[in-house]
CSV table of N, CA and C and ligand atoms in Angstrom, one decimal:
chain,number,residue,atom,x,y,z
A,1,MET,N,1.6,2.2,22.9
A,1,MET,CA,2.8,1.5,22.7
A,1,MET,C,3.5,2.0,21.4
A,2,GLU,N,4.8,2.1,21.4
A,2,GLU,CA,5.5,2.6,20.2
A,2,GLU,C,5.4,1.6,19.0
A,3,LYS,N,5.3,2.1,17.8
A,3,LYS,CA,5.3,1.3,16.6
A,3,LYS,C,6.4,1.8,15.6
A,4,THR,N,6.9,0.8,14.8
A,4,THR,CA,7.8,1.2,13.8
A,4,THR,C,7.5,0.5,12.5
A,5,PHE,N,7.9,1.2,11.4
A,5,PHE,CA,7.7,0.6,10.1
A,5,PHE,C,9.0,-0.1,9.6
A,6,MET,N,9.0,-1.3,9.2
A,6,MET,CA,10.2,-2.0,8.7
A,6,MET,C,9.8,-2.7,7.4
A,7,MET,N,10.8,-2.9,6.6
A,7,MET,CA,10.6,-3.8,5.4
A,7,MET,C,11.8,-4.6,5.1
A,8,VAL,N,11.6,-5.8,4.7
A,8,VAL,CA,12.6,-6.6,4.1
A,8,VAL,C,12.7,-6.1,2.6
A,9,LYS,N,13.9,-5.6,2.2
A,9,LYS,CA,14.0,-5.0,0.9
A,9,LYS,C,14.1,-6.1,-0.2
A,10,PRO,N,14.0,-5.7,-1.5
A,10,PRO,CA,14.0,-6.7,-2.5
A,10,PRO,C,15.2,-7.7,-2.5
A,11,ASP,N,16.3,-7.3,-2.0
A,11,ASP,CA,17.5,-8.2,-1.9
A,11,ASP,C,17.2,-9.3,-0.8
A,12,GLY,N,16.6,-8.8,0.3
A,12,GLY,CA,16.3,-9.8,1.4
A,12,GLY,C,15.3,-10.8,1.0
A,13,VAL,N,14.2,-10.3,0.2
A,13,VAL,CA,13.2,-11.2,-0.2
A,13,VAL,C,13.8,-12.2,-1.2
A,14,GLN,N,14.6,-11.8,-2.2
A,14,GLN,CA,15.2,-12.7,-3.1
A,14,GLN,C,16.1,-13.7,-2.5
A,15,ARG,N,16.7,-13.3,-1.4
A,15,ARG,CA,17.7,-14.2,-0.7
A,15,ARG,C,17.0,-15.1,0.4
A,16,ASN,N,15.6,-15.0,0.4
A,16,ASN,CA,14.8,-15.9,1.3
A,16,ASN,C,15.1,-15.6,2.8
A,17,LEU,N,15.3,-14.3,3.1
A,17,LEU,CA,15.6,-13.9,4.5
A,17,LEU,C,14.4,-13.4,5.3
A,18,ILE,N,13.1,-13.4,4.7
A,18,ILE,CA,11.9,-12.9,5.4
A,18,ILE,C,11.8,-13.7,6.7
A,19,GLY,N,11.9,-15.0,6.7
A,19,GLY,CA,11.7,-15.8,7.9
A,19,GLY,C,12.7,-15.5,9.0
A,20,ASP,N,13.9,-15.4,8.6
A,20,ASP,CA,15.0,-15.2,9.6
A,20,ASP,C,14.8,-13.8,10.2
A,21,ILE,N,14.5,-12.8,9.4
A,21,ILE,CA,14.4,-11.4,9.9
A,21,ILE,C,13.2,-11.3,10.8
A,22,THR,N,12.0,-11.8,10.4
A,22,THR,CA,10.8,-11.7,11.3
A,22,THR,C,11.0,-12.5,12.5
A,23,SER,N,11.7,-13.6,12.4
A,23,SER,CA,12.0,-14.4,13.6
A,23,SER,C,12.8,-13.7,14.6
A,24,ARG,N,13.8,-12.9,14.2
A,24,ARG,CA,14.6,-12.1,15.1
A,24,ARG,C,13.8,-11.2,16.0
A,25,PHE,N,12.8,-10.5,15.3
A,25,PHE,CA,12.0,-9.5,16.0
A,25,PHE,C,11.0,-10.2,16.9
A,26,GLU,N,10.5,-11.3,16.5
A,26,GLU,CA,9.6,-12.1,17.3
A,26,GLU,C,10.3,-12.6,18.6
A,27,LYS,N,11.5,-13.2,18.4
A,27,LYS,CA,12.2,-13.7,19.5
A,27,LYS,C,12.7,-12.6,20.5
A,28,LYS,N,13.0,-11.4,19.9
A,28,LYS,CA,13.4,-10.3,20.8
A,28,LYS,C,12.2,-10.0,21.8
A,29,GLY,N,11.0,-10.2,21.3
A,29,GLY,CA,9.8,-9.9,22.2
A,29,GLY,C,8.9,-8.8,21.6
A,30,PHE,N,9.2,-8.4,20.4
A,30,PHE,CA,8.3,-7.4,19.8
A,30,PHE,C,7.1,-8.1,19.2
A,31,GLN,N,6.0,-7.3,18.9
A,31,GLN,CA,4.8,-7.9,18.4
A,31,GLN,C,4.5,-7.4,17.0
A,32,LEU,N,4.3,-8.3,16.1
A,32,LEU,CA,3.9,-8.0,14.7
A,32,LEU,C,2.4,-7.5,14.7
A,33,VAL,N,2.2,-6.3,14.2
A,33,VAL,CA,0.8,-5.9,14.1
A,33,VAL,C,0.3,-5.6,12.7
A,34,GLY,N,1.2,-5.8,11.7
A,34,GLY,CA,0.8,-5.6,10.3
A,34,GLY,C,1.9,-6.2,9.4
A,35,ALA,N,1.5,-6.8,8.3
A,35,ALA,CA,2.5,-7.3,7.4
A,35,ALA,C,1.9,-7.6,6.0
A,36,LYS,N,2.7,-7.3,5.0
A,36,LYS,CA,2.2,-7.7,3.6
A,36,LYS,C,3.4,-7.7,2.6
A,37,LEU,N,3.3,-8.7,1.7
A,37,LEU,CA,4.3,-8.7,0.6
A,37,LEU,C,3.7,-7.8,-0.5
A,38,MET,N,4.5,-6.9,-1.0
A,38,MET,CA,4.0,-6.0,-2.0
A,38,MET,C,5.1,-5.5,-2.9
A,39,GLN,N,4.7,-5.1,-4.1
A,39,GLN,CA,5.6,-4.5,-5.1
A,39,GLN,C,5.4,-3.0,-5.0
A,40,ILE,N,6.4,-2.2,-4.6
A,40,ILE,CA,6.3,-0.8,-4.4
A,40,ILE,C,6.2,0.0,-5.7
A,41,PRO,N,5.1,0.8,-5.9
A,41,PRO,CA,5.0,1.6,-7.1
A,41,PRO,C,6.1,2.7,-7.0
A,42,THR,N,6.5,3.2,-8.2
A,42,THR,CA,7.6,4.2,-8.2
A,42,THR,C,7.2,5.5,-7.4
A,43,SER,N,5.9,5.9,-7.5
A,43,SER,CA,5.5,7.1,-6.8
A,43,SER,C,5.6,7.0,-5.3
A,44,LEU,N,5.3,5.8,-4.8
A,44,LEU,CA,5.4,5.5,-3.3
A,44,LEU,C,6.9,5.5,-2.9
A,45,ALA,N,7.8,4.9,-3.8
A,45,ALA,CA,9.2,4.8,-3.5
A,45,ALA,C,9.8,6.2,-3.4
A,46,GLU,N,9.4,7.1,-4.3
A,46,GLU,CA,9.9,8.5,-4.4
A,46,GLU,C,9.5,9.2,-3.1
A,47,GLU,N,8.2,8.9,-2.7
A,47,GLU,CA,7.7,9.6,-1.5
A,47,GLU,C,8.4,9.1,-0.2
A,48,HIS,N,8.5,7.8,-0.1
A,48,HIS,CA,9.2,7.2,1.0
A,48,HIS,C,10.6,7.7,1.2
A,49,TYR,N,11.4,7.7,0.1
A,49,TYR,CA,12.8,8.2,0.1
A,49,TYR,C,12.9,9.7,-0.2
A,50,GLY,N,11.8,10.5,0.0
A,50,GLY,CA,11.8,11.9,-0.3
A,50,GLY,C,13.0,12.7,0.2
A,51,GLU,N,13.5,12.3,1.4
A,51,GLU,CA,14.6,13.0,2.1
A,51,GLU,C,15.9,12.9,1.3
A,52,HIS,N,16.0,11.9,0.4
A,52,HIS,CA,17.2,11.7,-0.4
A,52,HIS,C,17.1,12.1,-1.8
A,53,LYS,N,16.0,12.9,-2.1
A,53,LYS,CA,15.7,13.3,-3.5
A,53,LYS,C,16.9,14.0,-4.2
A,54,GLU,N,17.7,14.8,-3.5
A,54,GLU,CA,18.8,15.5,-4.1
A,54,GLU,C,20.1,14.7,-4.1
A,55,LYS,N,20.1,13.5,-3.5
A,55,LYS,CA,21.4,12.8,-3.4
A,55,LYS,C,21.7,12.1,-4.7
A,56,PRO,N,23.0,11.9,-5.0
A,56,PRO,CA,23.4,11.3,-6.3
A,56,PRO,C,22.9,9.8,-6.4
A,57,PHE,N,22.6,9.1,-5.3
A,57,PHE,CA,22.1,7.7,-5.4
A,57,PHE,C,20.6,7.6,-5.4
A,58,PHE,N,19.9,8.7,-5.5
A,58,PHE,CA,18.4,8.6,-5.4
A,58,PHE,C,17.8,7.8,-6.5
A,59,GLY,N,18.2,8.0,-7.8
A,59,GLY,CA,17.7,7.2,-8.9
A,59,GLY,C,17.9,5.7,-8.7
A,60,GLU,N,19.1,5.3,-8.3
A,60,GLU,CA,19.4,3.9,-8.1
A,60,GLU,C,18.6,3.3,-7.0
A,61,LEU,N,18.4,4.2,-6.0
A,61,LEU,CA,17.7,3.7,-4.8
A,61,LEU,C,16.2,3.4,-5.1
A,62,VAL,N,15.6,4.3,-5.9
A,62,VAL,CA,14.2,4.1,-6.3
A,62,VAL,C,14.1,2.9,-7.2
A,63,GLU,N,15.1,2.7,-8.1
A,63,GLU,CA,15.1,1.6,-9.0
A,63,GLU,C,15.2,0.3,-8.3
A,64,PHE,N,16.1,0.3,-7.3
A,64,PHE,CA,16.3,-0.9,-6.5
A,64,PHE,C,15.1,-1.3,-5.7
A,65,ILE,N,14.5,-0.3,-5.0
A,65,ILE,CA,13.4,-0.7,-4.0
A,65,ILE,C,12.1,-1.1,-4.8
A,66,THR,N,12.1,-0.7,-6.1
A,66,THR,CA,10.9,-1.1,-6.9
A,66,THR,C,11.2,-2.3,-7.8
A,67,SER,N,12.4,-2.9,-7.6
A,67,SER,CA,12.9,-3.9,-8.6
A,67,SER,C,12.2,-5.3,-8.3
A,68,GLY,N,11.6,-5.5,-7.2
A,68,GLY,CA,11.0,-6.8,-6.8
A,68,GLY,C,10.2,-6.6,-5.5
A,69,PRO,N,9.5,-7.6,-5.1
A,69,PRO,CA,8.6,-7.4,-3.9
A,69,PRO,C,9.4,-7.1,-2.7
A,70,VAL,N,8.8,-6.4,-1.8
A,70,VAL,CA,9.3,-6.2,-0.4
A,70,VAL,C,8.3,-6.7,0.6
A,71,PHE,N,8.8,-7.0,1.8
A,71,PHE,CA,7.9,-7.5,2.8
A,71,PHE,C,7.8,-6.4,3.9
A,72,ALA,N,6.6,-5.7,3.8
A,72,ALA,CA,6.4,-4.5,4.7
A,72,ALA,C,5.8,-5.0,6.0
A,73,MET,N,6.3,-4.4,7.1
A,73,MET,CA,5.8,-4.8,8.4
A,73,MET,C,5.6,-3.6,9.4
A,74,VAL,N,4.7,-3.7,10.3
A,74,VAL,CA,4.7,-2.8,11.4
A,74,VAL,C,4.9,-3.6,12.7
A,75,TRP,N,5.9,-3.2,13.5
A,75,TRP,CA,6.2,-3.9,14.8
A,75,TRP,C,5.9,-2.9,15.9
A,76,GLU,N,5.5,-3.5,17.0
A,76,GLU,CA,5.1,-2.7,18.2
A,76,GLU,C,5.9,-3.2,19.4
A,77,GLY,N,6.2,-2.3,20.3
A,77,GLY,CA,6.8,-2.6,21.6
A,77,GLY,C,7.6,-1.4,22.2
A,78,GLU,N,8.0,-1.6,23.4
A,78,GLU,CA,8.7,-0.5,24.1
A,78,GLU,C,10.1,-0.2,23.4
A,79,ASP,N,10.2,1.0,23.0
A,79,ASP,CA,11.5,1.5,22.3
A,79,ASP,C,11.8,0.7,21.1
A,80,VAL,N,10.7,0.3,20.4
A,80,VAL,CA,10.9,-0.6,19.2
A,80,VAL,C,11.7,0.1,18.1
A,81,ILE,N,11.5,1.4,18.0
A,81,ILE,CA,12.2,2.2,16.8
A,81,ILE,C,13.7,2.1,17.0
A,82,ALA,N,14.2,2.5,18.1
A,82,ALA,CA,15.7,2.5,18.4
A,82,ALA,C,16.2,1.1,18.5
A,83,THR,N,15.5,0.2,19.1
A,83,THR,CA,16.0,-1.2,19.3
A,83,THR,C,16.1,-1.9,17.9
A,84,ALA,N,15.1,-1.7,17.1
A,84,ALA,CA,15.1,-2.3,15.8
A,84,ALA,C,16.3,-1.8,14.9
A,85,ARG,N,16.5,-0.5,15.0
A,85,ARG,CA,17.7,0.1,14.3
A,85,ARG,C,19.0,-0.6,14.8
A,86,ASN,N,19.1,-0.8,16.1
A,86,ASN,CA,20.3,-1.5,16.6
A,86,ASN,C,20.4,-2.9,16.0
A,87,MET,N,19.2,-3.6,16.0
A,87,MET,CA,19.2,-5.0,15.5
A,87,MET,C,19.5,-5.0,14.0
A,88,MET,N,19.2,-4.0,13.3
A,88,MET,CA,19.5,-3.9,11.8
A,88,MET,C,21.0,-3.7,11.6
A,89,GLY,N,21.6,-2.9,12.4
A,89,GLY,CA,23.0,-2.6,12.2
A,89,GLY,C,23.2,-1.3,11.4
A,90,ALA,N,24.5,-0.9,11.2
A,90,ALA,CA,24.7,0.4,10.5
A,90,ALA,C,24.3,0.3,9.1
A,91,THR,N,24.0,1.5,8.5
A,91,THR,CA,23.6,1.5,7.1
A,91,THR,C,24.6,0.8,6.1
A,92,LYS,N,25.9,1.1,6.4
A,92,LYS,CA,26.9,0.5,5.5
A,92,LYS,C,27.3,-0.9,6.1
A,93,PRO,N,27.0,-1.9,5.4
A,93,PRO,CA,27.3,-3.3,5.9
A,93,PRO,C,28.7,-3.5,6.5
A,94,ALA,N,29.7,-2.8,5.9
A,94,ALA,CA,31.1,-2.9,6.4
A,94,ALA,C,31.2,-2.4,7.8
A,95,GLU,N,30.3,-1.5,8.2
A,95,GLU,CA,30.4,-0.9,9.5
A,95,GLU,C,29.4,-1.6,10.5
A,96,ALA,N,28.5,-2.5,10.0
A,96,ALA,CA,27.5,-3.1,10.8
A,96,ALA,C,28.1,-4.2,11.6
A,97,ALA,N,27.9,-4.2,12.9
A,97,ALA,CA,28.5,-5.2,13.8
A,97,ALA,C,28.0,-6.6,13.5
A,98,PRO,N,28.8,-7.6,13.6
A,98,PRO,CA,28.4,-9.0,13.5
A,98,PRO,C,27.3,-9.2,14.5
A,99,GLY,N,26.3,-10.0,14.2
A,99,GLY,CA,25.1,-10.2,15.0
A,99,GLY,C,24.0,-9.4,14.6
A,100,THR,N,24.2,-8.3,13.9
A,100,THR,CA,23.1,-7.5,13.4
A,100,THR,C,22.7,-8.1,12.1
A,101,ILE,N,21.5,-7.6,11.6
A,101,ILE,CA,21.0,-8.2,10.3
A,101,ILE,C,22.0,-7.8,9.2
A,102,ARG,N,22.3,-6.5,9.1
A,102,ARG,CA,23.2,-6.1,8.0
A,102,ARG,C,24.7,-6.6,8.2
A,103,GLY,N,25.1,-6.7,9.5
A,103,GLY,CA,26.4,-7.3,9.8
A,103,GLY,C,26.5,-8.7,9.4
A,104,ASP,N,25.4,-9.5,9.6
A,104,ASP,CA,25.4,-10.9,9.3
A,104,ASP,C,25.2,-11.2,7.8
A,105,TYR,N,24.4,-10.4,7.1
A,105,TYR,CA,24.0,-10.8,5.7
A,105,TYR,C,24.3,-9.8,4.6
A,106,GLY,N,24.7,-8.6,5.0
A,106,GLY,CA,24.9,-7.5,3.9
A,106,GLY,C,26.3,-7.3,3.5
A,107,VAL,N,26.5,-6.8,2.3
A,107,VAL,CA,27.8,-6.5,1.7
A,107,VAL,C,27.8,-5.1,1.1
A,108,ILE,N,26.7,-4.7,0.4
A,108,ILE,CA,26.6,-3.5,-0.4
A,108,ILE,C,25.7,-2.5,0.3
A,109,VAL,N,26.1,-1.2,0.4
A,109,VAL,CA,25.3,-0.2,1.0
A,109,VAL,C,24.0,0.0,0.3
A,110,GLY,N,24.0,0.0,-1.0
A,110,GLY,CA,22.7,0.2,-1.7
A,110,GLY,C,21.8,-1.0,-1.7
A,111,LYS,N,22.3,-2.1,-1.2
A,111,LYS,CA,21.4,-3.3,-1.1
A,111,LYS,C,21.6,-3.8,0.3
A,112,ASN,N,21.0,-3.1,1.3
A,112,ASN,CA,21.3,-3.4,2.7
A,112,ASN,C,20.2,-4.2,3.4
A,113,ILE,N,19.4,-4.9,2.7
A,113,ILE,CA,18.5,-5.9,3.2
A,113,ILE,C,17.2,-5.5,3.9
A,114,ILE,N,17.4,-4.5,4.8
A,114,ILE,CA,16.2,-4.1,5.6
A,114,ILE,C,16.1,-2.6,5.8
A,115,HIS,N,14.9,-2.2,5.9
A,115,HIS,CA,14.6,-0.8,6.3
A,115,HIS,C,13.9,-0.7,7.6
A,116,GLY,N,14.2,0.3,8.4
A,116,GLY,CA,13.5,0.5,9.7
A,116,GLY,C,13.4,2.0,9.9
A,117,SER,N,12.3,2.5,10.3
A,117,SER,CA,12.1,3.9,10.6
A,117,SER,C,13.2,4.4,11.5
A,118,ASP,N,13.7,5.7,11.3
A,118,ASP,CA,14.8,6.2,12.1
A,118,ASP,C,14.3,7.1,13.2
A,119,SER,N,13.0,7.4,13.4
A,119,SER,CA,12.6,8.3,14.4
A,119,SER,C,11.0,8.1,14.6
A,120,PRO,N,10.5,8.6,15.7
A,120,PRO,CA,9.0,8.5,15.8
A,120,PRO,C,8.3,9.2,14.7
A,121,GLU,N,8.8,10.4,14.2
A,121,GLU,CA,8.2,11.1,13.1
A,121,GLU,C,8.2,10.3,11.8
A,122,SER,N,9.4,9.7,11.6
A,122,SER,CA,9.5,8.8,10.3
A,122,SER,C,8.5,7.6,10.5
A,123,ALA,N,8.5,7.0,11.7
A,123,ALA,CA,7.6,5.8,11.8
A,123,ALA,C,6.2,6.2,11.5
A,124,GLU,N,5.7,7.3,12.1
A,124,GLU,CA,4.3,7.7,11.8
A,124,GLU,C,4.1,7.9,10.3
A,125,ARG,N,5.0,8.6,9.7
A,125,ARG,CA,4.9,8.9,8.3
A,125,ARG,C,4.9,7.7,7.4
A,126,GLU,N,5.8,6.8,7.7
A,126,GLU,CA,6.0,5.6,6.9
A,126,GLU,C,4.9,4.6,7.1
A,127,ILE,N,4.4,4.4,8.3
A,127,ILE,CA,3.3,3.5,8.6
A,127,ILE,C,2.1,4.0,7.8
A,128,GLY,N,1.9,5.3,7.8
A,128,GLY,CA,0.8,5.9,7.0
A,128,GLY,C,0.9,5.8,5.5
A,129,LEU,N,2.2,5.8,5.0
A,129,LEU,CA,2.4,5.6,3.6
A,129,LEU,C,2.1,4.2,3.1
A,130,PHE,N,2.4,3.2,4.0
A,130,PHE,CA,2.4,1.8,3.5
A,130,PHE,C,1.1,1.0,4.0
A,131,PHE,N,0.5,1.5,5.1
A,131,PHE,CA,-0.6,0.7,5.6
A,131,PHE,C,-1.9,1.6,5.9
A,132,ASN,N,-3.1,1.0,5.6
A,132,ASN,CA,-4.3,1.6,6.0
A,132,ASN,C,-4.6,1.2,7.5
A,133,SER,N,-5.3,1.9,8.2
A,133,SER,CA,-5.5,1.6,9.7
A,133,SER,C,-6.2,0.2,9.8
A,134,GLU,N,-7.0,-0.2,8.9
A,134,GLU,CA,-7.7,-1.5,9.0
A,134,GLU,C,-6.7,-2.7,8.7
A,135,GLU,N,-5.5,-2.4,8.2
A,135,GLU,CA,-4.6,-3.4,8.0
A,135,GLU,C,-3.7,-3.7,9.3
A,136,LEU,N,-3.8,-2.8,10.3
A,136,LEU,CA,-3.1,-3.0,11.5
A,136,LEU,C,-4.0,-3.6,12.6
A,137,VAL,N,-3.5,-4.6,13.3
A,137,VAL,CA,-4.3,-5.4,14.2
A,137,VAL,C,-3.8,-5.2,15.6
A,138,ASP,N,-4.7,-4.8,16.5
A,138,ASP,CA,-4.5,-4.6,17.9
A,138,ASP,C,-4.8,-5.9,18.6
A,139,TYR,N,-3.9,-6.6,19.3
A,139,TYR,CA,-4.3,-7.8,19.9
A,139,TYR,C,-3.3,-8.1,21.1
A,140,GLN,N,-3.9,-8.8,22.0
A,140,GLN,CA,-3.1,-9.2,23.2
A,140,GLN,C,-2.6,-10.7,23.1
A,141,LYS,N,-1.5,-11.0,23.6
A,141,LYS,CA,-1.0,-12.3,23.6
A,141,LYS,C,-1.1,-13.0,25.0
A,142,ASN,N,-1.2,-12.2,26.0
A,142,ASN,CA,-1.3,-12.8,27.4
A,142,ASN,C,-2.7,-13.2,27.8
A,143,ASP,N,-2.8,-13.9,28.8
A,143,ASP,CA,-4.1,-14.3,29.4
A,143,ASP,C,-4.9,-15.2,28.4
A,144,LEU,N,-4.2,-16.0,27.6
A,144,LEU,CA,-4.9,-16.9,26.7
A,144,LEU,C,-4.8,-18.3,27.4
A,145,ASN,N,-5.9,-18.9,27.8
A,145,ASN,CA,-5.8,-20.1,28.5
A,145,ASN,C,-5.5,-21.3,27.7
A,146,TRP,N,-5.4,-21.2,26.3
A,146,TRP,CA,-5.0,-22.3,25.5
A,146,TRP,C,-3.5,-22.3,25.1
A,147,ILE,N,-2.7,-21.4,25.7
A,147,ILE,CA,-1.3,-21.5,25.5
A,147,ILE,C,-0.7,-22.1,26.8
A,148,TYR,N,0.1,-23.2,26.6
A,148,TYR,CA,0.6,-23.9,27.8
A,148,TYR,C,2.1,-23.7,27.9
B,1,ABT,P1,17.0,2.9,4.9
B,1,ABT,O1,16.5,1.9,5.8
B,1,ABT,O2,17.0,2.4,3.4
B,1,ABT,O3,16.4,4.2,5.0
B,1,ABT,O4,18.6,2.9,5.3
B,1,ABT,P2,19.2,3.8,6.5
B,1,ABT,O5,18.2,4.6,7.2
B,1,ABT,O6,20.0,2.9,7.3
B,1,ABT,O7,20.2,4.7,5.7
B,1,ABT,P3,19.9,6.0,4.8
B,1,ABT,B1,21.0,7.1,5.0
B,1,ABT,O8,18.5,6.4,5.0
B,1,ABT,O9,20.0,5.4,3.3
B,1,ABT,C1,18.9,5.2,2.5
B,1,ABT,C2,19.3,4.3,1.4
B,1,ABT,O10,20.3,4.9,0.6
B,1,ABT,C3,21.3,4.0,0.4
B,1,ABT,N1,22.5,4.7,0.3
B,1,ABT,C4,22.9,5.5,1.4
B,1,ABT,C5,23.4,4.5,-0.8
B,1,ABT,O11,23.0,3.8,-1.7
B,1,ABT,N2,24.5,5.2,-0.8
B,1,ABT,C6,24.9,6.0,0.2
B,1,ABT,O12,26.0,6.6,0.2
B,1,ABT,C7,24.0,6.2,1.4
B,1,ABT,C8,24.4,7.1,2.5
B,1,ABT,C9,21.2,3.0,1.5
B,1,ABT,C10,19.8,3.0,1.8
B,1,ABT,N3,19.1,1.9,1.0
B,1,ABT,N4,19.2,1.0,0.5
B,1,ABT,N5,18.9,0.0,-0.1
B,2,MG,MG1,16.7,5.8,6.3
C-alpha cells in the first residue's frame, strides 16, 4: 500500500492545528502508521529541502523549518501521495482552494502549514530521512470484534 511523508510545519504546531490536520486525514480514510513531534536539526532540514539549495529562499526555508517543533507523520492508503497533496492545497496559500488545509488556514507561502511528499520517489526518500523502520507500525483495523 502506498505511503507518504507529511508534517505539520512549525507554524501549524504553534497555531494548534495538529489535531485538525490529522483529523482530516483520518476522516478521509487514510491510516496513520507513524508519527512524532520533533525539532528538526539543521543538517536534516538542508537534506530534506536539498532540491531548493540554489533558490533564493533556501536560507529562510531552513531557518523556518528548524524554528520550532514539527509533527512528522507517515500516512498509508490508496493514492495517498496525490490525494494528500490535493487536501493540502496549492503551495501558495493565495492559490489554494477553500476547503484545503492551506486554503483554509494559510496566508504566507514561506509559512504554509503542512508538507507532503510530491511523488513516490520523494515519499520513499523523506520517510527514510525522518523515520526508522521500527517507528512505522503495520496494523489492520478491520475484523476487530470489539469495535461496534
Ligand atoms: P513543501 O511541502 O514545503 O515542500 O511545499 P511544496 O511542495 O508545496 O512547495 P515547494 B515548491 O516544494 O516549496 C518548498 C518550500 O519553499 C517555500 N517557498 C516556495 C518559498 O518560500 N518561496 C517560493 O517562492 C516558493 C516557490 C514554500 C515551501 N515551504 N514552506 N514553508
Ligand atoms: Mg515540496
